[in-house]
Coordinates of C-alpha atoms in Angstrom, one line a residue:
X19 CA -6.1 -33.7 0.9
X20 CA -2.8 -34.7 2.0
X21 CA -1.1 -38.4 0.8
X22 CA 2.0 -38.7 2.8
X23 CA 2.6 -41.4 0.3
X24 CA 3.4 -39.7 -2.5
X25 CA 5.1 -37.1 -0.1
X26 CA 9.2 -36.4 -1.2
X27 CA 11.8 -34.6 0.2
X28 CA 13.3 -31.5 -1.2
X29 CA 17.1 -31.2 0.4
X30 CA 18.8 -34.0 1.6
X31 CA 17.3 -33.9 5.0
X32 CA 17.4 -37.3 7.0
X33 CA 14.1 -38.4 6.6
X34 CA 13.1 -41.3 4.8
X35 CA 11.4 -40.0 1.7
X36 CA 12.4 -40.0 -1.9
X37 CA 13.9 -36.8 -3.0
X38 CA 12.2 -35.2 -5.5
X39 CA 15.1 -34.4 -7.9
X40 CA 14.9 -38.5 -8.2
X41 CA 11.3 -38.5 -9.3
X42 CA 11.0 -39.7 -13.0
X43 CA 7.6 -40.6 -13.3
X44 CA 3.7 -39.5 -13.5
X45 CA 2.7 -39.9 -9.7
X46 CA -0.2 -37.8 -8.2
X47 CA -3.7 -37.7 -8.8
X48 CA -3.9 -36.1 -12.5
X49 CA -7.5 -33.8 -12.2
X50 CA -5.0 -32.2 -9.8
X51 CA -1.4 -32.4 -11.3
X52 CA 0.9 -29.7 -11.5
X53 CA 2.3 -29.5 -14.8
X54 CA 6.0 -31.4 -13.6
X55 CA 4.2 -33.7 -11.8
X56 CA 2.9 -34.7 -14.8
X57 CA 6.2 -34.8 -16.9
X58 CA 7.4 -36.5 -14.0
X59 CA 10.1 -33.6 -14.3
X60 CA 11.3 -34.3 -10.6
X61 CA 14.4 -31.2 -10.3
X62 CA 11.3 -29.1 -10.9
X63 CA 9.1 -30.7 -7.9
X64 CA 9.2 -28.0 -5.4
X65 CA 6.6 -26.0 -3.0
X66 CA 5.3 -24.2 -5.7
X67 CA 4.3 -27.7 -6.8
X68 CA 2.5 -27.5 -3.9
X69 CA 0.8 -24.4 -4.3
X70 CA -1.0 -25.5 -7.4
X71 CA -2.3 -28.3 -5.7
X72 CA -3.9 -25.8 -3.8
X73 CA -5.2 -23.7 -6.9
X74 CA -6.2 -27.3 -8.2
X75 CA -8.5 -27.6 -4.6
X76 CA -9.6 -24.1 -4.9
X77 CA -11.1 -24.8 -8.1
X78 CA -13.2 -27.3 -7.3
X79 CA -14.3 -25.2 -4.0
X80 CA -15.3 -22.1 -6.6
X81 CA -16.3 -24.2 -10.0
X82 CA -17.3 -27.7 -8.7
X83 CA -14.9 -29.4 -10.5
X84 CA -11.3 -30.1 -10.4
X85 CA -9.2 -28.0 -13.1
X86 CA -8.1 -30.9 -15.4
X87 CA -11.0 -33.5 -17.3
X88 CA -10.9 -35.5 -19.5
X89 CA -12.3 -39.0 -20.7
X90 CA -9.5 -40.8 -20.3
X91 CA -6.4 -40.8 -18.0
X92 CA -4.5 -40.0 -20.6
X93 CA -6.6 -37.2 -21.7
X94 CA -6.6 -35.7 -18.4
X95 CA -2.6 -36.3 -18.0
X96 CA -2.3 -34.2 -21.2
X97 CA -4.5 -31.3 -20.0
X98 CA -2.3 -30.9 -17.3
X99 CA 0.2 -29.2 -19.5
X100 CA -2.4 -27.1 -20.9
X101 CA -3.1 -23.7 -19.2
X102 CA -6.5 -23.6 -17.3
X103 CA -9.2 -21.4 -18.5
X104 CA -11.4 -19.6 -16.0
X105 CA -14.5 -17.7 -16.1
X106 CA -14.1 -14.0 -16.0
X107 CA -16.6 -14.0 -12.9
X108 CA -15.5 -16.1 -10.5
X109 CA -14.2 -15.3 -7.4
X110 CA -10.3 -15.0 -6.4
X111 CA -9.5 -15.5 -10.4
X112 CA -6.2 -13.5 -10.0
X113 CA -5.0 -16.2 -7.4
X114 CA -6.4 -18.9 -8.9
X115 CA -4.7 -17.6 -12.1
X116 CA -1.4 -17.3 -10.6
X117 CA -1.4 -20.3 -8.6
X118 CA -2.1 -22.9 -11.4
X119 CA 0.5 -21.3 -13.9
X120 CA 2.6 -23.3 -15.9
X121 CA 5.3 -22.1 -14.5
X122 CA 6.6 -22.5 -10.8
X123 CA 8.0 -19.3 -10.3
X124 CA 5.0 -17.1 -11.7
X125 CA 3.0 -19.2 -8.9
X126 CA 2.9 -17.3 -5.3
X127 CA 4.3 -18.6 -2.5
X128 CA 2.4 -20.6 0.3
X129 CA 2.4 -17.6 2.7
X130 CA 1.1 -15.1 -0.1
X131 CA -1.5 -18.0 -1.1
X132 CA -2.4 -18.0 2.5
X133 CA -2.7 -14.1 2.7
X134 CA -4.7 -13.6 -0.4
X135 CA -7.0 -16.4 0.7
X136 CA -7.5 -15.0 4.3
X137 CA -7.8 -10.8 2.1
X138 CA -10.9 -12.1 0.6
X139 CA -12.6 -13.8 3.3
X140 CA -12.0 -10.7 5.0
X141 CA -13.5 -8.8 2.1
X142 CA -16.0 -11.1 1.9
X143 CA -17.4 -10.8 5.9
X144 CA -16.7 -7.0 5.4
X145 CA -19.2 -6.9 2.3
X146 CA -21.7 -9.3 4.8
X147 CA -21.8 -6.4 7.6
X148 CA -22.1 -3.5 4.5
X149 CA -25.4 -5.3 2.8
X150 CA -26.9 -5.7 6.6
X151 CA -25.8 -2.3 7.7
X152 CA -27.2 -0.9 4.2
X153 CA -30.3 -2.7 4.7
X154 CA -30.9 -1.0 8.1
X155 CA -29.6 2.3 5.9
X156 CA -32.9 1.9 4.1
X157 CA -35.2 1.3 7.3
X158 CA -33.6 4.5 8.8
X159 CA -34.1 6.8 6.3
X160 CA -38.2 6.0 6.0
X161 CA -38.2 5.7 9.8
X162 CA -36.4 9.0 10.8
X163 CA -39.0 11.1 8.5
X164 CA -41.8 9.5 9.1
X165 CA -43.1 11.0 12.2
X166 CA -44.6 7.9 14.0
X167 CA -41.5 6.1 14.7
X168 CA -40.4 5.7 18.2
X169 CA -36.8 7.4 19.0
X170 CA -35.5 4.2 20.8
X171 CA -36.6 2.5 17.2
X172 CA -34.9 5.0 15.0
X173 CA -31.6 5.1 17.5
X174 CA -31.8 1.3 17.0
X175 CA -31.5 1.4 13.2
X176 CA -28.8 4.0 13.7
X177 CA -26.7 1.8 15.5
X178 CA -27.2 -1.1 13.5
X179 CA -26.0 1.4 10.8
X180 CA -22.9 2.5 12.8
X181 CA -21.6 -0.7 13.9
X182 CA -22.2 -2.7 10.7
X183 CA -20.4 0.3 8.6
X184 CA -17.4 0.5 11.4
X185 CA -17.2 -3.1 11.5
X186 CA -16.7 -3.5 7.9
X187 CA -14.4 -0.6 7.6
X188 CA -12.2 -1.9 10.4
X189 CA -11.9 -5.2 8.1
X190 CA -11.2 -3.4 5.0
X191 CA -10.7 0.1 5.5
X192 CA -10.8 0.9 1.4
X193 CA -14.2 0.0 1.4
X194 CA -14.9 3.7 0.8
X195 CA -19.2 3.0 0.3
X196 CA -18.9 2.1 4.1
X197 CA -17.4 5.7 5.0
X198 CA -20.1 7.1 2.4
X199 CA -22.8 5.2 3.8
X200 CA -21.9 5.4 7.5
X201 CA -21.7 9.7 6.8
X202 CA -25.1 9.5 5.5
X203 CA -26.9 7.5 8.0
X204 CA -25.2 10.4 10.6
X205 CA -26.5 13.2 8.1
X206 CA -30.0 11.5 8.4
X207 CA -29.9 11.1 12.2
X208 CA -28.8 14.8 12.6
X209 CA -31.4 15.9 10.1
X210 CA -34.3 14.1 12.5
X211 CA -33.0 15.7 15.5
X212 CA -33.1 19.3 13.8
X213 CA -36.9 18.4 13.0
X214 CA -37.4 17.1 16.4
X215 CA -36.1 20.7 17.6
X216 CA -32.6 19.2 19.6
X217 CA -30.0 20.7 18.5
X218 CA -27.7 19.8 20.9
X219 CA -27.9 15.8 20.2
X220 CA -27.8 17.3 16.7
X221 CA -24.3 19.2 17.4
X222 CA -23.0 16.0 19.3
X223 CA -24.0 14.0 16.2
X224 CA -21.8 16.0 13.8
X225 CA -18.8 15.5 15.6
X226 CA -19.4 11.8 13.7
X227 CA -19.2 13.1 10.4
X228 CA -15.5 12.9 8.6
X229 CA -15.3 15.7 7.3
X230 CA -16.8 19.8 8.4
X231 CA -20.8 20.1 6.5
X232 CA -21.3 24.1 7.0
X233 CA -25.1 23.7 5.7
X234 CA -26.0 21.5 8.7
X235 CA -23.8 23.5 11.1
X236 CA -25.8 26.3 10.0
X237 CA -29.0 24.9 10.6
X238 CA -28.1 23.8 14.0
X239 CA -27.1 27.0 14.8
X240 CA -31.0 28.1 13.5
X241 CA -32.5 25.6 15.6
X242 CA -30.4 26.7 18.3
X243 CA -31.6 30.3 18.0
X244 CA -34.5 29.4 18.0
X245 CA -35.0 27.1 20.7
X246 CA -32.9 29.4 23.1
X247 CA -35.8 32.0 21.8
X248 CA -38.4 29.7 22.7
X249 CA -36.6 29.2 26.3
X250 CA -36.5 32.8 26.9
X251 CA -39.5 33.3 26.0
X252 CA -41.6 30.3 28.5
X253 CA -38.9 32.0 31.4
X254 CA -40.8 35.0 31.0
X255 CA -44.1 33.7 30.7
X256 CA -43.3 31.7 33.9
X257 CA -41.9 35.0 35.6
X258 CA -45.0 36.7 34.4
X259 CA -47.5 34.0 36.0
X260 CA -45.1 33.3 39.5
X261 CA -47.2 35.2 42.1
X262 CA -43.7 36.3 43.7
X263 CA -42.9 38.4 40.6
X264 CA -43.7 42.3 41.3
X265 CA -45.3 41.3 44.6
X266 CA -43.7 43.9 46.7
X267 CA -45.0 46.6 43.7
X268 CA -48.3 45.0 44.6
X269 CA -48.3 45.5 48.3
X270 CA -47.0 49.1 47.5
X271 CA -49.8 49.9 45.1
X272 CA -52.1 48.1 47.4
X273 CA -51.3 50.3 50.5
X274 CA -51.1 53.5 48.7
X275 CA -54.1 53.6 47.1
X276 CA -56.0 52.1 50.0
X277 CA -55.1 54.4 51.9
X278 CA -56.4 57.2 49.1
X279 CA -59.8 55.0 49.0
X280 CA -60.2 55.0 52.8
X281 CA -58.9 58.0 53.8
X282 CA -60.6 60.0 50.6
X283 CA -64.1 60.2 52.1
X284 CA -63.3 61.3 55.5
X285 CA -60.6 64.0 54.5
X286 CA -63.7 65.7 52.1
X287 CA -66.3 65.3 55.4
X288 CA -63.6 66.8 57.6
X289 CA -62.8 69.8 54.8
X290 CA -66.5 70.2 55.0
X291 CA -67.6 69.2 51.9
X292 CA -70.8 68.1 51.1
X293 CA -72.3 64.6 49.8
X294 CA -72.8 64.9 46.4
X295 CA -71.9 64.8 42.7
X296 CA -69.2 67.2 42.3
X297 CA -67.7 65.5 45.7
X298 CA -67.7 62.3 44.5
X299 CA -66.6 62.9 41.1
X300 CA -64.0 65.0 42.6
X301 CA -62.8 61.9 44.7
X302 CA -62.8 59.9 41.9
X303 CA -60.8 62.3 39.5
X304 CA -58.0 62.3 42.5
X305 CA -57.7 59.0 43.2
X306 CA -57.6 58.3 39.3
X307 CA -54.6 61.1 39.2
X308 CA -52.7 59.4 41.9
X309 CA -52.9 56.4 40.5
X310 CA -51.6 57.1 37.3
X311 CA -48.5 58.7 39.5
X312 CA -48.3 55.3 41.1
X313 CA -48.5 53.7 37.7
X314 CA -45.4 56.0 36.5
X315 CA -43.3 55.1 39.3
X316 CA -44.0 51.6 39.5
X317 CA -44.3 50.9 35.6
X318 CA -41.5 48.2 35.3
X319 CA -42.0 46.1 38.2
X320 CA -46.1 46.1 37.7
X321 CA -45.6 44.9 33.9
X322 CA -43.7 42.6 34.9
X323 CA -46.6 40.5 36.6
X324 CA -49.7 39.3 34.7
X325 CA -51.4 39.1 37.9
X326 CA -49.8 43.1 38.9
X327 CA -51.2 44.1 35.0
X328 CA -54.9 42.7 35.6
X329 CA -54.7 44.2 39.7
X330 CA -53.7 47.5 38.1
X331 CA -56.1 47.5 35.2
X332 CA -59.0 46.9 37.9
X333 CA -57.5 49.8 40.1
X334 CA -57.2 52.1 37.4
X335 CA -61.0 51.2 36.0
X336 CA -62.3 51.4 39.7
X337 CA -62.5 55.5 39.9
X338 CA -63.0 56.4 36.4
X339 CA -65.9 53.5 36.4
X340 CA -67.3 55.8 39.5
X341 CA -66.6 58.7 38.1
X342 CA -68.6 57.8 35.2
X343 CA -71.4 56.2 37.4
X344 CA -72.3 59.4 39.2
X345 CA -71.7 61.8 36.1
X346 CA -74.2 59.8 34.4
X347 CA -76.6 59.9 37.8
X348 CA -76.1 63.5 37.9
X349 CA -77.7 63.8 34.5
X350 CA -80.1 61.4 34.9
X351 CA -81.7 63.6 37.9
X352 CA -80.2 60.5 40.6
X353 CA -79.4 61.1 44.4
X354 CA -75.8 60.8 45.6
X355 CA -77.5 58.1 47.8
X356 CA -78.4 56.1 44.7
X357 CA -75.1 56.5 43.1
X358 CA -73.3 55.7 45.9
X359 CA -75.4 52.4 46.6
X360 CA -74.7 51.5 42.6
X361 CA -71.1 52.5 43.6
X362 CA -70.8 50.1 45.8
X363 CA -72.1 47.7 43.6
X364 CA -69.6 48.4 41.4
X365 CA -66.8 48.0 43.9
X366 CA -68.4 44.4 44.9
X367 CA -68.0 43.8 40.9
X368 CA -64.4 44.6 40.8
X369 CA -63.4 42.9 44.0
X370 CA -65.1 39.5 42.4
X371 CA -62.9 40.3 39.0
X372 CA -59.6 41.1 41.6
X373 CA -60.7 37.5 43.4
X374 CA -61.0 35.6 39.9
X375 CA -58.2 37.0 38.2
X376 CA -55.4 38.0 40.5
X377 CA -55.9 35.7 44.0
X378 CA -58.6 33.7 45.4
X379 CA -57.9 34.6 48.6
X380 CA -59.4 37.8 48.3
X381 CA -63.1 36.5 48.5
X382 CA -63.4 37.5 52.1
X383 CA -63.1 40.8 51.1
X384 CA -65.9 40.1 47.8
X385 CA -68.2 38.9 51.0
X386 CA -67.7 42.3 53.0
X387 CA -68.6 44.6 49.9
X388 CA -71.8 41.7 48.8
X389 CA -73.0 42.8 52.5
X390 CA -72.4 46.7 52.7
X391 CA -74.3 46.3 49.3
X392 CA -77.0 44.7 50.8
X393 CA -77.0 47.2 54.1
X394 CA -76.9 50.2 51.7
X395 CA -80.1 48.8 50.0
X396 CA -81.8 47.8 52.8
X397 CA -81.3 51.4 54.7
X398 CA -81.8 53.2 51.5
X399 CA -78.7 54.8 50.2
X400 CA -78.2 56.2 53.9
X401 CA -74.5 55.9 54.5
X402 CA -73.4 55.0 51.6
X403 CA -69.7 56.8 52.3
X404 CA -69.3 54.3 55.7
X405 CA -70.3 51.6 53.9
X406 CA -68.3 52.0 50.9
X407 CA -65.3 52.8 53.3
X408 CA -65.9 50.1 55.3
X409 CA -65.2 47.3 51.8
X410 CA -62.6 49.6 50.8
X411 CA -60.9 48.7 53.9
X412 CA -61.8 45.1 53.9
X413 CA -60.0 44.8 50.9
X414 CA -56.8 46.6 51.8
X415 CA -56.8 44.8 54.8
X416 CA -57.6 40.7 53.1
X417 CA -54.5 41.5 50.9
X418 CA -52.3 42.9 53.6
X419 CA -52.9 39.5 55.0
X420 CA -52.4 37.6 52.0
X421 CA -49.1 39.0 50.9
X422 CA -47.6 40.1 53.8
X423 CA -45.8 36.9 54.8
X424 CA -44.6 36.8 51.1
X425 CA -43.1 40.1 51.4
X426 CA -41.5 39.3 54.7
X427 CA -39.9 36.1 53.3
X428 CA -38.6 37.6 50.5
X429 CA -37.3 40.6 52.4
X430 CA -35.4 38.1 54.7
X431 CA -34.1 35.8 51.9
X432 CA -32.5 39.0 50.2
X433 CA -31.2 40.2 53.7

């Protein structure tokens, strides 16, 4: 590219080269020539002379061909003087324009030649990383709604998104469809987040945007609501299932009405009433009336529980269940000793649902009441009211055992 041969010197620096003011003749290589090199117009020989020889090799990198033909030398020669047409589409026109003017000074300078040069590679690496990063674009938005893709996948693409968009903006940072696109691959990736139900990657997401977007603030906020709702709500259904919640309301309901069931029978012997109907529906209308007095003073912590609900809903059903029972014997024309066997029956029912449904380790007691069932049968309905007392106090006593240590604990972690 360079022929120190035909190489001159502008001043009248001490080297030994011709100076170009002394140049009088056609010397160069004419599909290249400047214009003065061609008139052998040597004051005019200067580094803009050069500079066209650079247009001249930058048109044959663009065109592939040099900017002067011809079929002879001559014909070439005398193109050289003629101004150089270009296509409309080719790349760096303007410079190429400017640099193989007819005229020196219109020509830019080797610096702004170099400048312009290195703008367009710049422009043109910069438009590389925005047709890659807009091809992941693409991949992202069918991957991020399409429900299957995995989030390490979809992250992937987003990345590929933000670096090839922030790459090409750091090279040319007018490429405004960068900005555009990089906003919308963010918009995309906080939209799949709100469907995915995170709207706290969602919130940290926005902070990428440019620019404030109210509509998916306001949707964060709705997922937020609603996931906040959601957390509220499995905290209460985990309260609600946690055996410690309500458990001291349980021992208290436990040990109250035991007492009632254990003590109930003996108190009516000892005021001298007699076994019968109208005694043990009267037990079972008191027992049902304090435990509705129970149930109004204890209301709050006993909701509270799914296990202290189903206990209480057995208690409560327990008394008006006999009450029932030996109303409906008394009609029928039944012995107290019949009812009172089918009573305890009944109890051995409830104690299996209070085992089941509220703690398994109340199936010692369930054995107790199978076996004073069995007695009562097997002597006839004859003491029915020990036998009955005797599984009511079984069961008082297999959950004083059971949740006593809880209570204790509890008691002392409070302390």
């Amino acid at each position: 590219l360079v022929d120190w041969g035909l190489a001159v010197r502008l001043g009248d620096e001490p080297v030994r080269l011709p100076a170009a003011r002394d140049v009088d003749a056609v010397v160069g290589t004419p599909r290249f020539m400047a214009p003065e090199m061609a008139n052998g117009d040597g004051p005019n020989l200067g580094t803009a002379t050069d500079v066209y020889l650079l247009g001249g090799i930058l048109h044959l990198i663009l065109l592939g061909r040099p900017p002067h033909e011809g079929s002879t030398v001559m014909e070439v020669i005398a193109s050289c003087v003629e101004p150089v047409t270009l296509p409309d589409d080719v790349a760096l026109r303007d410079l190429l324009a400017s640099a193989l003017s007819l005229w020196p000074e219109e020509r830019p300078t080797a610096a702004a030649f170099r400048k312009a040069l290195q703008a367009h590679l710049a422009r043109r690496t910069a438009g590389g990383l925005l047709e890659k990063a807009s091809t992941a674009l693409e991949s992202l938005k069918e991957r991020a709604t399409d429900g299957e893709a995995a989030r390490a996948e979809v992250y992937d693409l987003y990345g590929a998104c933000r670096f090839g968009f922030g790459e090409a903006l750091a090279i040319d940072p007018d490429l405004a469809l960068a900005a555009s696109r990089s906003a919308f691959a963010t918009r995309a990736m906080i939209e799949y987040e709100l469907d995915a139900g995170d709207d706290r990657a969602a919130e940290l997401l926005l902070t990428h945007l440019p620019a404030a977007d109210p509509r998916l603030s306001e949707r964060i906020e709705a997922v937020r609501t609603e996931r906040l709702g959601r957390l509220e709500r499995l905290e209460e259904l985990e309260a609600s299932e946690d055996p410690r919640t309500g458990l001291k309301s349980r021992m208290l309901l436990l040990t109250s009405l035991g007492t009632v069931w254990v003590a109930s029978p003996g108190l009516t012997v000892a005021l001298g009433f007699d076994q019968g109907f109208a005694r043990e529906i009267g037990i079972s209308v008191a027992v049902s009336l304090f435990t509705l007095v129970v149930l109004v003073v204890l209301r709050r912590s006993l909701a509270a529980s799914r296990l202290n609900r189903t206990l209480l809903f057995i208690v409560v059903l327990a008394p008006n269940l006999a009450a029932v029972l030996n109303l409906g014997g008394w009609l029928w024309g039944f012995s107290s000793d019949i009812t009172g066997t089918l009573e305890i029956f009944l109890n051995l029912v409830l104690a299996i649902m209070a085992a089941g449904l509220v703690e398994w380790r109340l199936f010692p007691a369930v054995g107790v009441f199978l076996l004073t069932f069995l007695a009562a049968m097997w002597m006839q309905g004859e003491h029915t009211i020990l036998l009955l007392n005797i599984g009511n106090a079984a069961l008082v006593l297999n959950g004083l055992v059971v949740w006593t240590p809880s209570v204790l604990r509890s008691l002392r972690a409070s302390a």
